[in-house]
Short mmCIF file of C-alpha atoms in Angstrom, two decimals:
data_model
loop_
_atom_site.label_atom_id
_atom_site.label_comp_id
_atom_site.label_asym_id
_atom_site.label_seq_id
_atom_site.Cartn_x
_atom_site.Cartn_y
_atom_site.Cartn_z
CA UNK A 14 8.23 19.25 -2.03
CA UNK A 15 7.47 20.19 -6.14
CA UNK A 16 7.04 23.11 -7.86
CA UNK A 17 6.07 23.77 -11.50
CA UNK A 18 7.14 27.51 -12.72
CA UNK A 19 5.39 29.36 -15.17
CA UNK A 20 7.55 28.24 -17.94
CA UNK A 21 6.28 23.84 -16.51
CA UNK A 22 10.01 23.37 -15.36
CA UNK A 23 9.92 21.65 -12.65
CA UNK A 24 11.28 22.96 -9.71
CA UNK A 25 12.42 20.31 -6.98
CA UNK A 26 13.07 21.97 -2.84
CA UNK A 27 13.49 19.63 -0.26
CA UNK A 28 14.66 19.81 3.41
CA UNK A 29 18.51 19.50 3.25
CA UNK A 30 19.44 18.11 6.78
CA UNK A 31 16.53 15.57 5.74
CA UNK A 32 18.36 15.01 2.52
CA UNK A 33 21.66 14.65 4.46
CA UNK A 34 20.24 12.34 7.42
CA UNK A 35 18.42 9.67 4.93
CA UNK A 36 21.26 10.00 2.54
CA UNK A 37 23.47 9.33 5.16
CA UNK A 38 21.72 6.43 5.71
CA UNK A 39 21.02 4.86 2.46
CA UNK A 40 24.71 4.44 2.02
CA UNK A 41 25.60 2.29 4.79
CA UNK A 42 22.52 0.52 3.75
CA UNK A 43 23.98 -0.04 0.21
CA UNK A 44 27.57 -0.65 1.73
CA UNK A 45 25.35 -3.56 3.99
CA UNK A 46 24.40 -5.09 0.83
CA UNK A 47 27.22 -5.34 -0.18
CA UNK A 48 27.91 -3.05 -3.10
CA UNK A 49 30.27 -0.43 -4.08
CA UNK A 50 28.76 3.00 -2.73
CA UNK A 51 31.43 4.76 -4.64
CA UNK A 52 31.25 3.44 -7.79
CA UNK A 53 29.85 5.12 -10.64
CA UNK A 54 26.10 3.86 -10.78
CA UNK A 55 25.55 4.49 -7.53
CA UNK A 56 28.20 7.81 -6.30
CA UNK A 57 23.88 9.86 -6.26
CA UNK A 58 22.34 6.96 -5.44
CA UNK A 59 21.57 8.14 -1.48
CA UNK A 60 20.55 11.88 -1.98
CA UNK A 61 18.77 10.45 -5.08
CA UNK A 62 16.46 7.68 -2.72
CA UNK A 63 16.32 10.40 -0.38
CA UNK A 64 14.39 12.41 -2.25
CA UNK A 65 12.69 10.27 -3.78
CA UNK A 66 11.23 8.69 -0.21
CA UNK A 67 10.38 12.55 1.20
CA UNK A 68 8.27 12.97 -1.77
CA UNK A 69 6.81 9.61 -1.71
CA UNK A 70 5.82 11.02 1.81
CA UNK A 71 5.23 13.99 1.53
CA UNK A 72 1.29 13.36 2.58
CA UNK A 73 2.82 14.33 6.47
CA UNK A 74 3.28 17.26 5.44
CA UNK A 75 -0.35 17.97 3.89
CA UNK A 76 -4.06 18.38 6.16
CA UNK A 77 -6.87 16.50 3.84
CA UNK A 78 -9.13 18.23 6.31
CA UNK A 79 -8.04 21.56 5.31
CA UNK A 80 -7.39 21.14 1.83
CA UNK A 81 -11.79 19.79 1.65
CA UNK A 82 -12.45 23.44 3.60
CA UNK A 83 -10.33 25.70 1.28
CA UNK A 84 -12.87 24.80 -1.89
CA UNK A 85 -16.82 23.96 -0.43
CA UNK A 86 -19.73 25.36 -1.47
CA UNK A 87 -23.30 26.05 -0.82
CA UNK A 88 -25.20 23.99 -3.46
CA UNK A 89 -28.99 22.16 -2.91
CA UNK A 90 -27.94 18.48 -5.22
CA UNK A 91 -29.29 15.54 -3.21
CA UNK A 92 -27.89 13.26 -5.56
CA UNK A 93 -25.00 11.13 -5.84
CA UNK A 94 -21.31 12.41 -7.28
CA UNK A 95 -19.20 9.77 -8.11
CA UNK A 96 -15.29 11.00 -8.76
CA UNK A 97 -13.49 7.33 -10.15
CA UNK A 98 -10.07 5.76 -11.04
CA UNK A 99 -8.20 7.97 -9.76
CA UNK A 100 -4.48 6.69 -9.53
CA UNK A 101 -3.26 5.80 -5.70
CA UNK A 102 0.61 5.20 -5.72
CA UNK A 103 1.28 4.64 -1.83
CA UNK A 104 3.85 2.71 -0.20
CA UNK A 105 2.84 -0.57 2.26
CA UNK A 106 4.46 0.05 5.74
CA UNK A 107 4.94 -3.66 6.34
CA UNK A 108 7.54 -3.98 3.84
CA UNK A 109 8.41 -0.22 2.63
CA UNK A 110 7.31 -1.49 -1.13
CA UNK A 111 4.88 0.07 -3.07
CA UNK A 112 1.37 -0.25 -3.70
CA UNK A 113 -0.78 0.94 -6.46
CA UNK A 114 -3.73 0.85 -8.48
CA UNK A 115 -7.53 3.29 -8.38
CA UNK A 116 -9.82 4.48 -5.33
CA UNK A 117 -13.17 5.63 -5.95
CA UNK A 118 -15.19 7.85 -4.20
CA UNK A 119 -19.02 9.12 -3.75
CA UNK A 120 -20.98 11.47 -1.30
CA UNK A 121 -24.46 12.59 -1.42
CA UNK A 122 -24.24 16.44 -0.45
CA UNK A 123 -26.30 17.71 2.45
CA UNK A 124 -25.96 21.31 1.41
CA UNK A 125 -22.76 21.40 0.96
CA UNK A 126 -20.17 20.29 -2.60
CA UNK A 127 -16.59 19.99 -2.91
CA UNK A 128 -14.60 21.54 -5.10
CA UNK A 129 -13.90 17.88 -7.84
CA UNK A 130 -9.54 18.47 -7.33
CA UNK A 131 -10.70 17.89 -3.91
CA UNK A 132 -11.51 14.34 -3.42
CA UNK A 133 -8.31 13.61 -5.92
CA UNK A 134 -5.84 15.19 -3.64
CA UNK A 135 -7.30 14.11 -0.47
CA UNK A 136 -7.10 10.74 -2.00
CA UNK A 137 -3.02 11.46 -2.70
CA UNK A 138 -2.57 13.74 0.82
CA UNK A 139 -3.14 10.39 3.07
CA UNK A 140 -1.84 7.89 0.08
CA UNK A 141 1.84 9.70 0.56
CA UNK A 142 2.39 8.52 3.42
CA UNK A 143 3.05 4.48 5.02
CA UNK A 144 -0.13 3.00 4.60
CA UNK A 145 -1.53 0.20 4.55
CA UNK A 146 -5.18 -0.25 1.93
CA UNK A 147 -7.68 -0.93 4.81
CA UNK A 148 -6.47 2.34 6.79
CA UNK A 149 -5.92 4.28 3.71
CA UNK A 150 -9.92 4.07 2.38
CA UNK A 151 -11.50 4.56 6.22
CA UNK A 152 -9.24 7.86 6.64
CA UNK A 153 -9.89 8.85 2.78
CA UNK A 154 -14.36 8.32 4.13
CA UNK A 155 -13.65 9.64 7.08
CA UNK A 156 -12.03 12.61 5.99
CA UNK A 157 -15.23 14.01 3.71
CA UNK A 158 -17.53 12.65 6.24
CA UNK A 159 -15.88 15.26 8.77
CA UNK A 160 -15.36 18.48 6.16
CA UNK A 161 -18.96 17.71 4.56
CA UNK A 162 -21.08 16.18 6.44
CA UNK A 163 -22.89 14.65 3.83
CA UNK A 164 -25.86 11.91 3.58
CA UNK A 165 -23.53 9.55 2.40
CA UNK A 166 -19.55 8.49 1.33
CA UNK A 167 -18.61 5.42 -0.29
CA UNK A 168 -15.08 4.30 -1.19
CA UNK A 169 -13.50 1.99 -3.01
CA UNK A 170 -10.15 1.03 -3.86
CA UNK A 171 -8.76 -1.48 -6.19
CA UNK A 172 -4.89 -2.22 -5.33
CA UNK A 173 -2.06 -4.27 -6.04
CA UNK A 174 1.22 -5.26 -4.06
CA UNK A 175 4.82 -5.21 -4.84
CA UNK A 176 5.29 -7.20 -1.32
CA UNK A 177 2.52 -9.67 -2.47
CA UNK A 178 4.56 -9.57 -6.21
CA UNK A 179 7.96 -9.06 -5.78
CA UNK A 180 8.67 -11.43 -2.66
CA UNK A 181 6.47 -13.49 -0.64
CA UNK A 182 3.98 -15.37 -2.07
CA UNK A 183 4.22 -13.67 -5.38
CA UNK A 184 1.05 -13.76 -7.60
CA UNK A 185 1.36 -11.50 -9.69
CA UNK A 186 -2.15 -10.70 -11.14
CA UNK A 187 -3.84 -10.31 -7.67
CA UNK A 188 -5.90 -7.61 -6.45
CA UNK A 189 -6.74 -6.49 -3.29
CA UNK A 190 -10.34 -4.52 -3.08
CA UNK A 191 -11.14 -2.81 -0.52
CA UNK A 192 -14.29 -0.01 0.77
CA UNK A 193 -16.14 1.77 3.28
CA UNK A 194 -19.35 3.38 3.83
CA UNK A 195 -21.13 5.66 5.30
CA UNK A 196 -25.54 6.47 5.73
CA UNK A 197 -27.11 6.05 2.75
CA UNK A 198 -24.40 4.20 1.04
CA UNK A 199 -24.75 1.10 4.39
CA UNK A 200 -28.37 0.97 2.22
CA UNK A 201 -28.06 -1.83 -0.16
CA UNK A 202 -29.67 0.28 -2.44
CA UNK A 203 -27.63 3.04 -2.77
CA UNK A 204 -24.20 0.67 -2.50
CA UNK A 205 -25.58 -0.63 -5.90
CA UNK A 206 -26.19 2.01 -7.64
CA UNK A 207 -21.84 3.55 -6.70
CA UNK A 208 -20.84 0.26 -7.77
CA UNK A 209 -23.21 0.27 -10.87
CA UNK A 210 -21.56 3.72 -11.64
CA UNK A 211 -17.36 2.38 -10.97
CA UNK A 212 -17.81 -0.76 -12.41
CA UNK A 213 -19.94 0.53 -15.88
CA UNK A 214 -18.48 2.79 -19.02
CA UNK A 215 -20.48 5.30 -19.37
CA UNK A 216 -21.33 5.66 -23.07
#
């Protein structure tokens, strides 16, 4: 878990037992790959990786639904609300390599709105797990739908996958786009309005 003090100094707190177990496993992995885990550059690497992996998967310790429910407000607004260009960093569960990009999320309220910062937090809570992009897209949509019961939810994610860029087919410029819609966004007109707002830059 990462915390910031009042002086904005980063304080890192990790489960010591999990860190020790992961570090031991990473030590074995490094040695099995043919490296000398005791040399200067690698001596502390197993522990560093153990902490990094805990941070990269800290979404398992978060409850996205409760995040949303903690900041619901009654509001008579029934026009589209869009939060776009949300940075996404996740870990592909097939090769444990990163994929990263942007998420664009919209909903049409039905008596309730949510604090705007909670949308990116929900994206992060689901992204910081072992994932596939398709499931991530659906999870974000379903969580917002359940918490707010809006007239509709739209989620689009554009991401680059290191498992395609560093290995395998090695296509450096490929981008994967996934989408998921409910309610009003299943109508062509509303969906086009959302896509237009995502694509166009407002002057």
